[in-house]
Tab-separated table of C-alpha atoms in Angstrom:
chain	number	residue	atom	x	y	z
A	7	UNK	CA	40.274	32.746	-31.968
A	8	UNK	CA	38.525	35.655	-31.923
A	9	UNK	CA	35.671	34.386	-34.188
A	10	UNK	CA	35.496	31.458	-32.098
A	11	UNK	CA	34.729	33.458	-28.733
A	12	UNK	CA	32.259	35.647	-30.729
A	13	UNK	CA	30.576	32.137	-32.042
A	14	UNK	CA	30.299	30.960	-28.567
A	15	UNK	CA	28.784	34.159	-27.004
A	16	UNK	CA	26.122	33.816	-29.664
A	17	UNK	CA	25.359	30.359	-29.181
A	18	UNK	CA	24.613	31.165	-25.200
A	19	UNK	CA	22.498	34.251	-26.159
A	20	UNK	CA	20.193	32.029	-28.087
A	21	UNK	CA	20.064	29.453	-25.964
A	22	UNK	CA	19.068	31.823	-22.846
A	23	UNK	CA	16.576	33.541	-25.468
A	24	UNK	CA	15.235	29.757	-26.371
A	25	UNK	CA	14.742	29.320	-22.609
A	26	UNK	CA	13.116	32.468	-21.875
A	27	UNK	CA	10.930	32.025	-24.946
A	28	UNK	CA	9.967	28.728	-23.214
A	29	UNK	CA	9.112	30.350	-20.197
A	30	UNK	CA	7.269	32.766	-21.831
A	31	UNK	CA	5.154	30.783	-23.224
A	32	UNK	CA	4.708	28.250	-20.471
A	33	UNK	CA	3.478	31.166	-18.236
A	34	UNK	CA	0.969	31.834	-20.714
A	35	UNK	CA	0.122	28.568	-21.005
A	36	UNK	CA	-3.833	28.401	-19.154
A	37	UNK	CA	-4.267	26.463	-15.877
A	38	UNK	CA	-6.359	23.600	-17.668
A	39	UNK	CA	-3.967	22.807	-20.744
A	40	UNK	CA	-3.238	19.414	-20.983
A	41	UNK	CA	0.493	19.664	-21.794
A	42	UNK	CA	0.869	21.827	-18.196
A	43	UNK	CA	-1.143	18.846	-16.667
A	44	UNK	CA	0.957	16.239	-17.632
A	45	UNK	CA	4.131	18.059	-17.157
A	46	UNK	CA	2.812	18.650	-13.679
A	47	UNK	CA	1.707	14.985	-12.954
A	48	UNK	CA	4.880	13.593	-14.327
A	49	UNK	CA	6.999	15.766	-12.353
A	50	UNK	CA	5.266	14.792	-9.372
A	51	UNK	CA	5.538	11.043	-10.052
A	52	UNK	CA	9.061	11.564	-10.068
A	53	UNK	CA	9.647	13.973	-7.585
A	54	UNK	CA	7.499	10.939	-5.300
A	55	UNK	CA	9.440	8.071	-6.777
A	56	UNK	CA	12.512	9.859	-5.375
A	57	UNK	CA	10.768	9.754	-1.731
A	58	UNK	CA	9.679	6.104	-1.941
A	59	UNK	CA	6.236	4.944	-1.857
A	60	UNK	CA	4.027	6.754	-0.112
A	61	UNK	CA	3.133	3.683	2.344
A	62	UNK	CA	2.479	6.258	5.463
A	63	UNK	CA	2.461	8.994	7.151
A	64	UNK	CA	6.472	8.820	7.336
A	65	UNK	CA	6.972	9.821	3.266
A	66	UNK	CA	4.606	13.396	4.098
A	67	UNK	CA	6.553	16.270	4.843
A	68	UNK	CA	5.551	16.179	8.476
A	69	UNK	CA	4.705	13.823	10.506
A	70	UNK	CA	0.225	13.891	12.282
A	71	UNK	CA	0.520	16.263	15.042
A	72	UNK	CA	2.278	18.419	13.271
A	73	UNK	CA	-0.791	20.855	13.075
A	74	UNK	CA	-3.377	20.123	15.406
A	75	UNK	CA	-6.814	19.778	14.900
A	76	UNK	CA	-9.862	18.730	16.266
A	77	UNK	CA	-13.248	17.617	14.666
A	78	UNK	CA	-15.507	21.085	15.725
A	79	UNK	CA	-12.628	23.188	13.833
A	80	UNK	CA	-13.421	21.168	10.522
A	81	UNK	CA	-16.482	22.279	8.687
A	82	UNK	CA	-18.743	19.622	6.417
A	83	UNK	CA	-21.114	19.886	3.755
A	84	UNK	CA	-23.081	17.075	3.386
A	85	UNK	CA	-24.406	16.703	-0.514
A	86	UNK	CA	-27.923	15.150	-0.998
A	87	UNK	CA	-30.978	15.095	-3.422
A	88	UNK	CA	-34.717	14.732	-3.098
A	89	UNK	CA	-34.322	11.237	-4.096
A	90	UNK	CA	-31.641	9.620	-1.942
A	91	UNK	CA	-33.644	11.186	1.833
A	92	UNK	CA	-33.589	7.600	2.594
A	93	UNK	CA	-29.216	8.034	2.456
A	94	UNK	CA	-29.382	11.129	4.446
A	95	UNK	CA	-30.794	9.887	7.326
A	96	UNK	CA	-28.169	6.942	7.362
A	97	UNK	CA	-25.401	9.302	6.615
A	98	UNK	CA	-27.241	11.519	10.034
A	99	UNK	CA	-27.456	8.622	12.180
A	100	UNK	CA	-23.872	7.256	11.659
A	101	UNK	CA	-22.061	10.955	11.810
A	102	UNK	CA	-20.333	10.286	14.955
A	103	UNK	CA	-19.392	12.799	17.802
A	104	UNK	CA	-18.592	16.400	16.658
A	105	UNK	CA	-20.350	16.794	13.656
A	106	UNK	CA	-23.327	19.048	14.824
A	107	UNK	CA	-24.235	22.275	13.727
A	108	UNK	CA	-21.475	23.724	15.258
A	109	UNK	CA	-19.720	22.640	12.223
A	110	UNK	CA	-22.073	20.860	9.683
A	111	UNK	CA	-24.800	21.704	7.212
A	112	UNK	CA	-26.670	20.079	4.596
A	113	UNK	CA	-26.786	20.864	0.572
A	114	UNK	CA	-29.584	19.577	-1.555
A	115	UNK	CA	-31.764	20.627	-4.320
A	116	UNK	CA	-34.509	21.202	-1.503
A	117	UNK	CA	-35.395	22.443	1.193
A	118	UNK	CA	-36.526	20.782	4.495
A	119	UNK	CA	-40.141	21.356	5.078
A	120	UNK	CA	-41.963	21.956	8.417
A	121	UNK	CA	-43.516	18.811	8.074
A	122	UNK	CA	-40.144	16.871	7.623
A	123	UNK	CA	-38.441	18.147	10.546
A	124	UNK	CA	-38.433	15.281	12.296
A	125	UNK	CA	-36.132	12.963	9.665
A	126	UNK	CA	-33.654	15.673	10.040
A	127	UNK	CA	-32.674	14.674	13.982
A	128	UNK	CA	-29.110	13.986	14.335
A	129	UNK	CA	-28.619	13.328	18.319
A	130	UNK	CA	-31.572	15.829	19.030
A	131	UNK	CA	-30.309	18.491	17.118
A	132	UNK	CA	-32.469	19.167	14.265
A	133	UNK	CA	-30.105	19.828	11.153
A	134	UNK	CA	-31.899	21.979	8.084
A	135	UNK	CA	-31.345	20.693	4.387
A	136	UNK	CA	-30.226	24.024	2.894
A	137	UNK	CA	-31.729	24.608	-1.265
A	138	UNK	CA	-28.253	25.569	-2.793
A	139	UNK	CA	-29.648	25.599	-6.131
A	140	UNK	CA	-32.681	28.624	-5.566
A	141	UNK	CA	-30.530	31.569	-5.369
A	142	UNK	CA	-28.773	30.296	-8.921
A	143	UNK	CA	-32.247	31.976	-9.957
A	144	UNK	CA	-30.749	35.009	-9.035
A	145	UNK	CA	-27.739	34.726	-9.906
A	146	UNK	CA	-26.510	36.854	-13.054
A	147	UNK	CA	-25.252	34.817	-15.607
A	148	UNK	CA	-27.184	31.868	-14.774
A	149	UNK	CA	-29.729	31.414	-17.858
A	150	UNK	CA	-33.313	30.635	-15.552
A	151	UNK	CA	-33.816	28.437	-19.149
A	152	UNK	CA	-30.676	26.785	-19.184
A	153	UNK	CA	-31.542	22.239	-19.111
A	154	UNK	CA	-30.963	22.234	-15.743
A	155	UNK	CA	-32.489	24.990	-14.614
A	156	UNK	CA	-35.747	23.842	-16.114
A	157	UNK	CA	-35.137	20.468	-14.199
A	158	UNK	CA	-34.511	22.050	-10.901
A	159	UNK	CA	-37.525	23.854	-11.504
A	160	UNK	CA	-39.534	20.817	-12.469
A	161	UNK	CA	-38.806	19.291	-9.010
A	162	UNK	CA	-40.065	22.222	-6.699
A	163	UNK	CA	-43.110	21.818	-9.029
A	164	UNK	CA	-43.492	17.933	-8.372
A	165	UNK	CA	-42.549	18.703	-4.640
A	166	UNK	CA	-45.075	20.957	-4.226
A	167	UNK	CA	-47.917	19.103	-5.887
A	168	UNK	CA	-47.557	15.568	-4.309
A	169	UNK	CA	-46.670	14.540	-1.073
A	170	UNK	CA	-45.743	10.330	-2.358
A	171	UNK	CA	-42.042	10.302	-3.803
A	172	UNK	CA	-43.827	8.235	-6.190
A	173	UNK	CA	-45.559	10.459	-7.813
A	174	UNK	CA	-42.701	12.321	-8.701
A	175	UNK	CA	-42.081	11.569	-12.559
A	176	UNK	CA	-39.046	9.686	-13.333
A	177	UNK	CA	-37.380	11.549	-15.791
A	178	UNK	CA	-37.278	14.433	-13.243
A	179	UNK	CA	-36.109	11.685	-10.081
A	180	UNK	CA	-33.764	9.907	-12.775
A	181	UNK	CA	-31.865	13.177	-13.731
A	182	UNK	CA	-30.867	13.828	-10.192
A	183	UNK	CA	-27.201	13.754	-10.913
A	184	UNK	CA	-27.717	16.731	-13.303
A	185	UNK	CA	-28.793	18.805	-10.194
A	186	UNK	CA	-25.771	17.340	-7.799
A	187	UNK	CA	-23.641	19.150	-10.425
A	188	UNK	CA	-24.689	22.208	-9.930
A	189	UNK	CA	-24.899	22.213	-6.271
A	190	UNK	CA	-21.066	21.554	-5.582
A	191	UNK	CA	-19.793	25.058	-5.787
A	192	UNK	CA	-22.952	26.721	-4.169
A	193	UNK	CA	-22.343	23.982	-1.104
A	194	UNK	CA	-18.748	24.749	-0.613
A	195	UNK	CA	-19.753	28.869	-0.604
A	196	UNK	CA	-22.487	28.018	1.924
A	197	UNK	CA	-20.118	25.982	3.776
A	198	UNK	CA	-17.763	28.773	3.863
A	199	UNK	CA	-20.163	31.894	4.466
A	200	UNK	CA	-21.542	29.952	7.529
A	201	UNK	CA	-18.696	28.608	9.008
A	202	UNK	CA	-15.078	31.061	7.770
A	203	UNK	CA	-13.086	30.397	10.639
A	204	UNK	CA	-12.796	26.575	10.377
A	205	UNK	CA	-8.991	25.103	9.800
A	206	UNK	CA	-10.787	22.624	6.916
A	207	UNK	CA	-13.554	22.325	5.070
A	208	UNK	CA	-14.918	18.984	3.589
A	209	UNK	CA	-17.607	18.273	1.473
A	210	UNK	CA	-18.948	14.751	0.793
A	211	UNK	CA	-21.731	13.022	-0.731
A	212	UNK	CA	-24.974	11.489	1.617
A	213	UNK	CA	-23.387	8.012	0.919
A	214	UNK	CA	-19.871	8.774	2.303
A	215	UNK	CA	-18.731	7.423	5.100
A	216	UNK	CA	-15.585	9.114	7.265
A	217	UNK	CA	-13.690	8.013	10.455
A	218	UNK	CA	-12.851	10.718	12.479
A	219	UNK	CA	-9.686	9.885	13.960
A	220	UNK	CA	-7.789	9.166	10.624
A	221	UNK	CA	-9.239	11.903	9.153
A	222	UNK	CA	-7.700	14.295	11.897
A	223	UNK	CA	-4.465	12.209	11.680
A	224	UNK	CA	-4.313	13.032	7.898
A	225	UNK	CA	-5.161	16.983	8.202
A	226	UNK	CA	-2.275	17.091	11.148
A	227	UNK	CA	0.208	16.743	8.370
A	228	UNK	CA	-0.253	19.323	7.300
A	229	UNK	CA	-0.475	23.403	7.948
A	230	UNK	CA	-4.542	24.855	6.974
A	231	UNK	CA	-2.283	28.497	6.417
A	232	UNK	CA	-1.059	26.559	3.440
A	233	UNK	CA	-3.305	26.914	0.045
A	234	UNK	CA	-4.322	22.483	0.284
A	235	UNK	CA	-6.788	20.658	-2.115
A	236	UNK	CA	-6.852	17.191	-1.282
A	237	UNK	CA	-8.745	14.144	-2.064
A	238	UNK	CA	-9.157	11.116	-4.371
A	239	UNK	CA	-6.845	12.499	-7.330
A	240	UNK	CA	-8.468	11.170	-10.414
A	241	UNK	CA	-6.249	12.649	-13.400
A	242	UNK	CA	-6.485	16.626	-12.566
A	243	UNK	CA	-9.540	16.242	-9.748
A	244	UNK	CA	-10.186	14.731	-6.568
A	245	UNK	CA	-13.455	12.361	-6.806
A	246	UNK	CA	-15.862	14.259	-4.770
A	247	UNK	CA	-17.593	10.807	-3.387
A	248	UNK	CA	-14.484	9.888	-1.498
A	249	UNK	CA	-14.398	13.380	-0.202
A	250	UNK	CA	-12.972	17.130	-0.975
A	251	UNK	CA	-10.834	18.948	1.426
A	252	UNK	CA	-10.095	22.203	1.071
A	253	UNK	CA	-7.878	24.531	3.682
A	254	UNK	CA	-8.887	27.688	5.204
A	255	UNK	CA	-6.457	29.467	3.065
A	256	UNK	CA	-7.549	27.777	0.162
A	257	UNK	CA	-11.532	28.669	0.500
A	258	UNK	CA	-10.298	32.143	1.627
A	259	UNK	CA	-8.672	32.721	-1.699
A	260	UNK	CA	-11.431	30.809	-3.677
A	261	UNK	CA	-14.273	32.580	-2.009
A	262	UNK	CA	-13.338	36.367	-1.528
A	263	UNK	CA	-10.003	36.565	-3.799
A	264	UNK	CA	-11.954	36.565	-7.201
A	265	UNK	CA	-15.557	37.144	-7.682
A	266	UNK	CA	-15.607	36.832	-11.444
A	267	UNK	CA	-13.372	33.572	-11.692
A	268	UNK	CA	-16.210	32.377	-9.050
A	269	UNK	CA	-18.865	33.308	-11.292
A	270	UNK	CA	-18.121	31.894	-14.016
A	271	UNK	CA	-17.630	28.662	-12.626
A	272	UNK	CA	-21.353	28.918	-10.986
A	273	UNK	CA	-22.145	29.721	-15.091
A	274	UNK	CA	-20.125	26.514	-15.943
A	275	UNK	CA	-21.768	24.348	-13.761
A	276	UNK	CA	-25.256	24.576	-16.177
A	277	UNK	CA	-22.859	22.679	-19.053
A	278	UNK	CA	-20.228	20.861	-16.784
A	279	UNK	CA	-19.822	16.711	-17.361
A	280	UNK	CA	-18.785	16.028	-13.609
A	281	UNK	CA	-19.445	18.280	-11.033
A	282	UNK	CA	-15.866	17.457	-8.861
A	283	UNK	CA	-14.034	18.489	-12.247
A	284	UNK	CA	-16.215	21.656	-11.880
A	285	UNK	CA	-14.615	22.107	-8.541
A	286	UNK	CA	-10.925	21.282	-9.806
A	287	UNK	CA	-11.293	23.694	-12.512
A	288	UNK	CA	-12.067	26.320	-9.632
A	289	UNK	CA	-8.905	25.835	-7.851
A	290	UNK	CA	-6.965	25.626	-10.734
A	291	UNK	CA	-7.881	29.066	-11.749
A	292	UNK	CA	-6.968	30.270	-8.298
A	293	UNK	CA	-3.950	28.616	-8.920
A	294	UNK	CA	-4.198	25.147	-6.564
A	295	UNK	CA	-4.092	21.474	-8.101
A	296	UNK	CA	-5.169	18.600	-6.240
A	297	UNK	CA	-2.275	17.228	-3.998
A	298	UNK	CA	-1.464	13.889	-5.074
A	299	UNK	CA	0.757	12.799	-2.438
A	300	UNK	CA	-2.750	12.534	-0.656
A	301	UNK	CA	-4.876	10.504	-2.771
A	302	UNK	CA	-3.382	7.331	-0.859
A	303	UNK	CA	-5.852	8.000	2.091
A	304	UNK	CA	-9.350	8.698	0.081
A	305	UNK	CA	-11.642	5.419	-0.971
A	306	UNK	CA	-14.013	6.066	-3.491
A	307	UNK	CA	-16.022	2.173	-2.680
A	308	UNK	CA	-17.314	0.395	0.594
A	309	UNK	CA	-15.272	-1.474	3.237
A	310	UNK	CA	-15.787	-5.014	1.548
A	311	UNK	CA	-15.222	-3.484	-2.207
A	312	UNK	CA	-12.224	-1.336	-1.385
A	313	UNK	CA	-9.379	-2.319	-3.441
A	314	UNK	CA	-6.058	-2.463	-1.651
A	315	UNK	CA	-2.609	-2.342	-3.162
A	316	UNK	CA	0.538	-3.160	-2.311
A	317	UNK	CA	1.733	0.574	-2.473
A	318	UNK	CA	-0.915	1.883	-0.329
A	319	UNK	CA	-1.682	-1.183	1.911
A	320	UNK	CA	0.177	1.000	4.914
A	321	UNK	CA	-1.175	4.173	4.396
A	322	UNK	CA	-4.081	5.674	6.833
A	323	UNK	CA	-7.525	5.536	5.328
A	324	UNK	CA	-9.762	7.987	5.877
A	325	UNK	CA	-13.483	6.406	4.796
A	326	UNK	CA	-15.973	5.032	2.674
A	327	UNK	CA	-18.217	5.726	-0.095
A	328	UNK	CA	-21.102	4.394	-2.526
A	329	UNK	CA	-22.907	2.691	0.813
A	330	UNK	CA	-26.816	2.012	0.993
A	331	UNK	CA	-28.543	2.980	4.541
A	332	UNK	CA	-27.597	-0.596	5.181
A	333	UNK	CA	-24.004	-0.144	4.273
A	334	UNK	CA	-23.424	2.949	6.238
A	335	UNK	CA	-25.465	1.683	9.072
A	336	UNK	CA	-23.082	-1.873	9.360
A	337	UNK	CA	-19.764	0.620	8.811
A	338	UNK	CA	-20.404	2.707	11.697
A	339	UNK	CA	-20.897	-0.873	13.761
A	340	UNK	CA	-17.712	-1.652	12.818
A	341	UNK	CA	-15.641	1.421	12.662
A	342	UNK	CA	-17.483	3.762	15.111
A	343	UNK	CA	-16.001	2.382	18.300
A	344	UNK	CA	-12.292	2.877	17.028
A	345	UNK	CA	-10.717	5.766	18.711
A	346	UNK	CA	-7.675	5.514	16.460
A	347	UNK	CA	-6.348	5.251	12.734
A	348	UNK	CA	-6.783	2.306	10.643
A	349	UNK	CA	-5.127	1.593	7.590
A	350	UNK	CA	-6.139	0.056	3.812
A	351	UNK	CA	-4.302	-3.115	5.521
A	352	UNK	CA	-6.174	-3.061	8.584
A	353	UNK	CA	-9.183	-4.033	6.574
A	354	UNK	CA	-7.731	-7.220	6.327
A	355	UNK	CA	-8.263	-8.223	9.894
A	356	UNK	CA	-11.161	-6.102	10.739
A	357	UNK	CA	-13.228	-8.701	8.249
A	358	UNK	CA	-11.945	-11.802	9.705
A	359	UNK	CA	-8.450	-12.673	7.475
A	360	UNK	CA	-6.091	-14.521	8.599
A	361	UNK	CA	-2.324	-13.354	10.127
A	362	UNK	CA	0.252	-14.602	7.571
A	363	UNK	CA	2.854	-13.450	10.119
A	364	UNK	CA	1.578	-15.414	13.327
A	365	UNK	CA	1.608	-19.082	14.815
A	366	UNK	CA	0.192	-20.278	11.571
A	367	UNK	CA	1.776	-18.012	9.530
A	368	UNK	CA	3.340	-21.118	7.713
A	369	UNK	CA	-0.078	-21.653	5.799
A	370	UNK	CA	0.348	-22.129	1.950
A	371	UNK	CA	-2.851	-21.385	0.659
A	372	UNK	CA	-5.758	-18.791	1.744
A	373	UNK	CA	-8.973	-20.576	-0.399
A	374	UNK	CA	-12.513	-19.886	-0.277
A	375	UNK	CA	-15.453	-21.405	-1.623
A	376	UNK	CA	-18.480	-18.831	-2.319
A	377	UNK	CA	-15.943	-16.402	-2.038
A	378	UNK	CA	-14.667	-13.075	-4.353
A	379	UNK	CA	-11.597	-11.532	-3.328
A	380	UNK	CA	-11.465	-9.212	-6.400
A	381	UNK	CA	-14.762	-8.188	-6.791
A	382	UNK	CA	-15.093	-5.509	-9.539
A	383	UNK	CA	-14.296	-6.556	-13.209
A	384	UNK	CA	-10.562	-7.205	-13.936
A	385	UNK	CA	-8.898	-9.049	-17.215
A	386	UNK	CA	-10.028	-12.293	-17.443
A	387	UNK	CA	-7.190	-14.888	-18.164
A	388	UNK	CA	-7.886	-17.634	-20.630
A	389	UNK	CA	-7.549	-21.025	-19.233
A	390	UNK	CA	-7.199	-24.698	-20.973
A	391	UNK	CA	-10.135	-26.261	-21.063
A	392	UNK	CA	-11.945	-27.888	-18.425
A	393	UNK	CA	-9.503	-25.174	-16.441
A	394	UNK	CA	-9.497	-25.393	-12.687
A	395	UNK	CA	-8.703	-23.527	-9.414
A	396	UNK	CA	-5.513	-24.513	-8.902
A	397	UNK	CA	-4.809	-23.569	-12.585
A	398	UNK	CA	-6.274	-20.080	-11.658
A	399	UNK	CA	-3.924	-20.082	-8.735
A	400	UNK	CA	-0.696	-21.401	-10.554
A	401	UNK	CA	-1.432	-18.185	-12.891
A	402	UNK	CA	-1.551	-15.770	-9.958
A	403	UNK	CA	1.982	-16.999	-9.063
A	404	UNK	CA	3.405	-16.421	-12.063
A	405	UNK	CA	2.033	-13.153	-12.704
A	406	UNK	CA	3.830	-10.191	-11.123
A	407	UNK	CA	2.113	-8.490	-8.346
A	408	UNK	CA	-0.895	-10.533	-8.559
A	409	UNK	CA	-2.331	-10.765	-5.046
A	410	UNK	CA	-5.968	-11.964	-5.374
A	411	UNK	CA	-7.528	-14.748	-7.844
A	412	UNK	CA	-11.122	-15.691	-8.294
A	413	UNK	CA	-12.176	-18.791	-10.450
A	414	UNK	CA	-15.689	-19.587	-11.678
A	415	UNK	CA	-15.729	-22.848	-13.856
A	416	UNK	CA	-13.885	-22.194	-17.368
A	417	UNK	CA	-13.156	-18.383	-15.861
A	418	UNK	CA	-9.991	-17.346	-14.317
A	419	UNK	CA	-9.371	-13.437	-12.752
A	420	UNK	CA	-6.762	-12.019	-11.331
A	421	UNK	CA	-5.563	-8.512	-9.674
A	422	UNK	CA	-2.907	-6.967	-8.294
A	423	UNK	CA	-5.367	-5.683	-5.523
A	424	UNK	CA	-7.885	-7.582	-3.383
A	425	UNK	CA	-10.836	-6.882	-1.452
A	426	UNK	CA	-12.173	-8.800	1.872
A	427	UNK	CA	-15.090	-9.523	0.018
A	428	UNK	CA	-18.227	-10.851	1.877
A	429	UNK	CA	-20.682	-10.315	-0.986
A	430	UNK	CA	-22.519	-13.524	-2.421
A	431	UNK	CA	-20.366	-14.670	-4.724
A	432	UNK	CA	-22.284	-18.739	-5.828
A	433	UNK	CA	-20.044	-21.131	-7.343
A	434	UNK	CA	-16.567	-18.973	-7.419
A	435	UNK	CA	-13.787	-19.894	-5.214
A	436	UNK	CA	-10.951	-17.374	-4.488
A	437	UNK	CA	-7.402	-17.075	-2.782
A	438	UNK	CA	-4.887	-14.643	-2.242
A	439	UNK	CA	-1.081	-14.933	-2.885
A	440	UNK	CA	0.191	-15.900	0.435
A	441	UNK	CA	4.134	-14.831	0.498
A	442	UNK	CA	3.170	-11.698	-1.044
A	443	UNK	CA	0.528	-10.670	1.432
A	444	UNK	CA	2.992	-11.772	4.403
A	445	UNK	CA	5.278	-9.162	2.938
A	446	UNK	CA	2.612	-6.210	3.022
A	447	UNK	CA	1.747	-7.220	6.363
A	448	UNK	CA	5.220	-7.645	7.285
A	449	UNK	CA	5.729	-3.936	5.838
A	450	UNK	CA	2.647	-2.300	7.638
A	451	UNK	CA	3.766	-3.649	10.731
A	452	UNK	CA	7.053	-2.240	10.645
A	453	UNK	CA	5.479	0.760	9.846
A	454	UNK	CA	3.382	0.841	12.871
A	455	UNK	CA	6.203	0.155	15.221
């Protein structure tokens, strides 16, 4: 008996000391290790599943107005190069009320030159593009040699020796990207030196688009004394073209709580693949992942190539990105007059589709001719030869989830997304699952009441 007792005791000491080894080692663990990451992500897919879909504001902890906010106590950067001016002055002219210099600034790998003053007009108010990328001269650590250094270099050089964007040689103009890497820490630190007492800070690229009212609807949720990084979560980062928000508490801690984890990621940005990863890996060493719960209102594509899925369809969507001036000029026609939220759903009928919950709600099919409701490339489906579109559409109904098909003689797609399309699309016709689009719409309905 006595043996037995003894047995036991030792069988809980080493499993407490199995444990605490585990725990041990787990804190030791660094931010960026992948078995921490997927741990984390997992975790949180459960801990969500548990909640329900995230279809709206109702599955966040608290509901908008929680936290008010208003546009003037949210700063922006604004991202842009030499070579995409022509974007920038879209991205100026379609910024809507608020966004002045109150709040705003502008991050390229130039600087705006007396004689360019007047592109830079945004409702009068002349708005300065701000060289991030000169004082990484300075900056110890920062090899002057390094690849892109050289290339940043290069372009003040072809800048100051030709006044034609032409003349600028194209494997300097082509290697742009390279440079918008190493200006997304230097923006945010600019963003935060000139503005510290903003509730949020957001940084976005010169072809990203952002409705004001949903965007404030979305930040309400949630407190700014809380440590946030939210956007697009791709994996262990949130895309940086559908927009990065950090709280003040966050940039506080980023920006003044640890001046060598801040310069080395300035140093990593020389070598970094992605420069939103570059970003993630800085709040991960100040101990902040990207929220995930979030990603459900960030859009990384335009209003007619935004791909909207049943588990999001309800949730509030906060903008646009990857526009042309064209683009960005048509969204702000469309969404600029709203003084209130929209969802991914809402899309639907902004662009013209039909109710599948109204009068003629009893409508079987949704077809069009010189249509595309999926858009991007999805599987293709192999079809019996000649194939049809009613084949392509018998397969969407038997496929699970599918809610958008798009047949082009011989070729059959399908995805468990759609788009509004509106893009040419010659010789393709395309349809949408009716009964389970009347069910999203039935859902987002019932969400706004």
């Amino acid at each position: 008996m006595f043996s037995k007792c003894r047995a036991h005791f030792r069988l809980r000491i080493a499993i407490v000391a199995f444990i605490l080894s585990l725990f041990a080692i787990w804190s030791r663990l660094p931010y960026d290790n992948k078995v921490v990451l997927i741990i984390r992500i997992k975790s949180e897919k459960i801990r969500y599943f548990t909640k329900a879909t995230f279809s709206s504001h109702d599955k966040h902890a608290h509901p908008p107005g929680t936290y008010p906010v208003e546009i003037v106590e949210v700063g922006m950067v604004i991202k842009t190069g030499y070579g995409t001016r022509d974007r920038l002055q879209a991205r100026l002219a379609t910024l809507g009320e608020g966004w002045d210099k109150r709040n705003t600034i502008i991050a390229g790998d130039y600087s705006s030159r007396k004689e360019r003053k007047g592109d830079l007009l945004k409702n009068g108010d002349e708005m300065e593009v701000h060289d991030v990328l000169e004082g990484l001269l300075d900056e110890q650590g920062i090899d002057p040699n390094s690849r892109r250094m050289v290339l940043y270099k290069k372009l003040q050089k072809a800048i100051e020796d030709t006044e034609a964007d032409e003349n600028i040689p194209d494997d300097i103009r082509d290697l742009g990207w390279e440079l918008d890497i190493l200006k997304h820490i230097p923006a945010l630190e600019l963003l935060y030196n000139m503005h510290p007492n903003k509730k949020w800070y957001l940084m976005t690229d010169d072809d990203t688009y952002i409705h004001n009212p949903s965007l404030l609807s979305v930040l309400s949720t949630l407190s700014p004394q809380d440590q946030r990084y939210l956007g697009c979560a791709i994996w262990r980062f949130a895309h940086g073209g559908s927009g990065v928000l950090f709280s003040q508490a966050a940039m506080y801690k980023i920006f003044t709580g640890n001046p060598e984890i801040l310069e080395q990621s300035l140093i990593d940005g020389l070598t970094a693949p992605l420069g939103d990863q570059l970003v993630a890996k800085l709040a991960m060493r100040n101990g902040m992942y990207v929220n995930e719960e979030y990603a459900v209102h960030f859009n990384g594509e335009p209003p007619r190539r935004s791909k909207v899925t049943a588990d999001k369809a309800c949730a509030t969507l906060v903008g646009f990105h990857k526009m042309n001036p064209e683009e960005m000029y048509e969204t702000e026609r469309t969404f600029g007059e709203m003084d209130g939220t929209f969802s991914w759903w809402d899309l639907w009928a902004i662009f013209g589709g039909k109710e599948f919950n109204g009068e003629d709600g009893g409508l079987g099919v949704d077809v069009r001719e010189g249509w595309d409701y999926i858009g991007w490339e999805v599987d293709e489906v192999e079809m019996r030869e000649p194939g049809s579109e009613l084949e392509c559409m018998s397969l969407c109904e038997e496929k699970t989830g599918c809610l958008a098909w798009t047949w082009e003689p011989a070729r059959c797609k399908l995805a468990t997304f759609f788009t509004v399309g509106g893009y040419p699309a010659p010789g393709k016709i395309s349809g949408v699952h009716i009964e389970r689009m009347r069910a999203i719409e039935t859902r987002c309905r019932g969400t706004e009441a």
